[in-house]
């Protein structure tokens, strides 16, 4: 009977860890950002900056406000103008920026980034976005800002953190060993 209770506890623990792992999102993460222009980092107008997903925003000059929810990073641009073209400002590890922004979230690795249908910036395409597991680069070079507020909304998926996967595997193996021991005795 004692082994049955332990086995039930292990199954419940495994399911609860599994639910937490699948729900990994951006909420509560501090996302750091740096603007790049004219061949390097731009350190004024709020750059570098940071914000907390789900609770704070950050502003770059009066050009845009950036925020995030659990699964999206949102840029709200003020009207008017065109982003200038620039020499390559950042080109490291598959991330590419001429005139744009580099975002870093060290808590939840990026596994997929797509452009949301609510994006209203003309010409903004998947080629404007590059990412790796911890950073997201957005290149705005040559893109226009309309006569009204312009949005860029990116859908972001986070990879399941590896330690959680290992914990799930270990818990399952312990449960399997206990079950086998109980049924062979």
GROMACS .gro file of C-alpha atoms in nm:
model
  185
    1UNK     CA    1   0.000   0.000   0.000
    2UNK     CA    2   0.284   0.236   0.087
    3UNK     CA    3   0.437   0.183  -0.260
    4UNK     CA    4   0.102   0.265  -0.426
    5UNK     CA    5   0.083   0.597  -0.240
    6UNK     CA    6   0.441   0.679  -0.340
    7UNK     CA    7   0.369   0.587  -0.702
    8UNK     CA    8   0.058   0.810  -0.709
    9UNK     CA    9   0.262   1.096  -0.558
   10UNK     CA   10   0.529   1.055  -0.827
   11UNK     CA   11   0.271   1.054  -1.107
   12UNK     CA   12   0.108   1.372  -0.968
   13UNK     CA   13   0.450   1.540  -0.935
   14UNK     CA   14   0.541   1.442  -1.291
   15UNK     CA   15   0.215   1.581  -1.428
   16UNK     CA   16   0.250   1.907  -1.235
   17UNK     CA   17   0.610   1.957  -1.357
   18UNK     CA   18   0.495   1.875  -1.710
   19UNK     CA   19   0.221   2.139  -1.696
   20UNK     CA   20   0.469   2.401  -1.572
   21UNK     CA   21   0.720   2.316  -1.843
   22UNK     CA   22   0.467   2.348  -2.125
   23UNK     CA   23   0.343   2.681  -1.991
   24UNK     CA   24   0.686   2.847  -2.003
   25UNK     CA   25   0.628   3.199  -2.127
   26UNK     CA   26   0.769   3.548  -2.100
   27UNK     CA   27   0.560   3.682  -1.809
   28UNK     CA   28   0.783   3.820  -1.536
   29UNK     CA   29   1.101   3.792  -1.745
   30UNK     CA   30   1.328   4.094  -1.762
   31UNK     CA   31   1.403   4.157  -2.128
   32UNK     CA   32   1.709   4.369  -2.197
   33UNK     CA   33   1.752   4.559  -2.524
   34UNK     CA   34   2.012   4.758  -2.711
   35UNK     CA   35   1.955   4.973  -3.019
   36UNK     CA   36   2.211   4.948  -3.304
   37UNK     CA   37   2.273   5.210  -3.574
   38UNK     CA   38   2.561   5.340  -3.788
   39UNK     CA   39   2.789   5.045  -3.732
   40UNK     CA   40   2.749   4.989  -3.358
   41UNK     CA   41   2.543   5.028  -3.041
   42UNK     CA   42   2.353   5.352  -2.983
   43UNK     CA   43   2.369   5.457  -2.617
   44UNK     CA   44   2.111   5.732  -2.586
   45UNK     CA   45   1.737   5.788  -2.609
   46UNK     CA   46   1.671   5.510  -2.357
   47UNK     CA   47   1.911   5.260  -2.513
   48UNK     CA   48   2.022   5.032  -2.365
   49UNK     CA   49   1.704   4.955  -2.174
   50UNK     CA   50   1.496   4.682  -2.019
   51UNK     CA   51   1.137   4.598  -1.933
   52UNK     CA   52   0.950   4.325  -1.750
   53UNK     CA   53   0.713   4.119  -1.963
   54UNK     CA   54   0.355   4.167  -1.850
   55UNK     CA   55   0.416   4.469  -1.626
   56UNK     CA   56   0.646   4.742  -1.763
   57UNK     CA   57   0.734   4.907  -2.092
   58UNK     CA   58   1.042   5.080  -2.228
   59UNK     CA   59   1.072   5.373  -2.469
   60UNK     CA   60   1.330   5.462  -2.735
   61UNK     CA   61   1.330   5.839  -2.788
   62UNK     CA   62   0.974   5.916  -2.902
   63UNK     CA   63   1.006   5.659  -3.181
   64UNK     CA   64   0.857   5.354  -3.012
   65UNK     CA   65   0.740   5.190  -2.694
   66UNK     CA   66   0.824   4.824  -2.641
   67UNK     CA   67   0.642   4.577  -2.417
   68UNK     CA   68   0.565   4.207  -2.394
   69UNK     CA   69   0.297   3.974  -2.269
   70UNK     CA   70   0.331   3.600  -2.212
   71UNK     CA   71   0.380   3.513  -2.579
   72UNK     CA   72   0.434   3.838  -2.772
   73UNK     CA   73   0.681   4.123  -2.801
   74UNK     CA   74   0.506   4.443  -2.909
   75UNK     CA   75   0.650   4.759  -3.066
   76UNK     CA   76   0.417   5.060  -3.087
   77UNK     CA   77   0.573   5.323  -3.316
   78UNK     CA   78   0.486   5.692  -3.332
   79UNK     CA   79   0.376   5.814  -3.676
   80UNK     CA   80   0.602   5.959  -3.943
   81UNK     CA   81   0.939   5.901  -4.098
   82UNK     CA   82   1.145   5.617  -4.241
   83UNK     CA   83   1.417   5.419  -4.067
   84UNK     CA   84   1.746   5.514  -4.229
   85UNK     CA   85   1.968   5.262  -4.397
   86UNK     CA   86   2.294   5.203  -4.217
   87UNK     CA   87   2.611   5.003  -4.243
   88UNK     CA   88   2.592   4.666  -4.070
   89UNK     CA   89   2.575   4.744  -3.698
   90UNK     CA   90   2.552   4.394  -3.553
   91UNK     CA   91   2.627   4.062  -3.721
   92UNK     CA   92   2.705   3.796  -3.459
   93UNK     CA   93   2.590   3.434  -3.428
   94UNK     CA   94   2.334   3.456  -3.709
   95UNK     CA   95   2.183   3.778  -3.570
   96UNK     CA   96   2.179   4.069  -3.817
   97UNK     CA   97   2.103   4.439  -3.766
   98UNK     CA   98   2.170   4.748  -3.973
   99UNK     CA   99   1.927   4.985  -3.799
  100UNK     CA  100   1.737   4.806  -3.525
  101UNK     CA  101   1.721   4.642  -3.188
  102UNK     CA  102   1.869   4.341  -3.011
  103UNK     CA  103   1.657   4.184  -2.734
  104UNK     CA  104   1.791   3.939  -2.476
  105UNK     CA  105   1.589   3.713  -2.244
  106UNK     CA  106   1.820   3.487  -2.045
  107UNK     CA  107   1.537   3.306  -1.860
  108UNK     CA  108   1.336   3.160  -2.147
  109UNK     CA  109   1.517   3.055  -2.465
  110UNK     CA  110   1.348   3.155  -2.791
  111UNK     CA  111   1.249   2.849  -2.993
  112UNK     CA  112   1.032   3.021  -3.254
  113UNK     CA  113   0.950   3.379  -3.357
  114UNK     CA  114   0.677   3.468  -3.608
  115UNK     CA  115   0.514   3.792  -3.720
  116UNK     CA  116   0.162   3.836  -3.582
  117UNK     CA  117  -0.120   3.931  -3.822
  118UNK     CA  118  -0.180   4.252  -3.622
  119UNK     CA  119   0.154   4.395  -3.746
  120UNK     CA  120   0.088   4.711  -3.949
  121UNK     CA  121   0.441   4.817  -4.052
  122UNK     CA  122   0.455   4.814  -4.434
  123UNK     CA  123   0.726   4.585  -4.568
  124UNK     CA  124   0.805   4.418  -4.235
  125UNK     CA  125   0.884   4.054  -4.321
  126UNK     CA  126   1.043   3.742  -4.170
  127UNK     CA  127   1.376   3.853  -4.321
  128UNK     CA  128   1.372   4.146  -4.073
  129UNK     CA  129   1.388   3.904  -3.780
  130UNK     CA  130   1.675   3.679  -3.675
  131UNK     CA  131   1.703   3.493  -3.346
  132UNK     CA  132   1.893   3.232  -3.151
  133UNK     CA  133   1.815   3.068  -2.817
  134UNK     CA  134   1.865   3.379  -2.602
  135UNK     CA  135   1.854   3.678  -2.837
  136UNK     CA  136   1.623   3.831  -3.093
  137UNK     CA  137   1.745   4.083  -3.354
  138UNK     CA  138   1.508   4.307  -3.548
  139UNK     CA  139   1.630   4.508  -3.846
  140UNK     CA  140   1.415   4.812  -3.931
  141UNK     CA  141   1.651   4.962  -4.194
  142UNK     CA  142   1.457   5.129  -4.477
  143UNK     CA  143   1.111   5.051  -4.335
  144UNK     CA  144   0.849   5.330  -4.318
  145UNK     CA  145   0.645   5.453  -4.027
  146UNK     CA  146   0.294   5.532  -4.141
  147UNK     CA  147   0.083   5.841  -4.075
  148UNK     CA  148  -0.076   5.673  -3.775
  149UNK     CA  149   0.069   5.459  -3.498
  150UNK     CA  150   0.239   5.153  -3.647
  151UNK     CA  151   0.261   4.815  -3.475
  152UNK     CA  152   0.509   4.532  -3.497
  153UNK     CA  153   0.391   4.231  -3.299
  154UNK     CA  154   0.607   3.920  -3.275
  155UNK     CA  155   0.475   3.587  -3.151
  156UNK     CA  156   0.745   3.427  -2.940
  157UNK     CA  157   0.763   3.065  -2.828
  158UNK     CA  158   0.997   2.966  -2.551
  159UNK     CA  159   1.176   2.634  -2.540
  160UNK     CA  160   1.114   2.409  -2.242
  161UNK     CA  161   1.409   2.459  -2.008
  162UNK     CA  162   1.642   2.156  -2.018
  163UNK     CA  163   1.667   2.105  -1.637
  164UNK     CA  164   1.290   2.056  -1.625
  165UNK     CA  165   1.307   1.793  -1.899
  166UNK     CA  166   1.575   1.606  -1.710
  167UNK     CA  167   1.369   1.623  -1.390
  168UNK     CA  168   1.070   1.479  -1.575
  169UNK     CA  169   1.279   1.196  -1.717
  170UNK     CA  170   1.431   1.117  -1.377
  171UNK     CA  171   1.093   1.121  -1.203
  172UNK     CA  172   0.946   0.891  -1.466
  173UNK     CA  173   1.234   0.644  -1.434
  174UNK     CA  174   1.201   0.635  -1.054
  175UNK     CA  175   0.826   0.579  -1.087
  176UNK     CA  176   0.880   0.300  -1.340
  177UNK     CA  177   1.137   0.131  -1.113
  178UNK     CA  178   0.900   0.147  -0.815
  179UNK     CA  179   0.612   0.014  -1.021
  180UNK     CA  180   0.821  -0.275  -1.150
  181UNK     CA  181   0.951  -0.358  -0.802
  182UNK     CA  182   0.596  -0.357  -0.668
  183UNK     CA  183   0.461  -0.583  -0.943
  184UNK     CA  184   0.747  -0.838  -0.941
  185UNK     CA  185   0.744  -0.891  -0.566
   0.00000   0.00000   0.00000
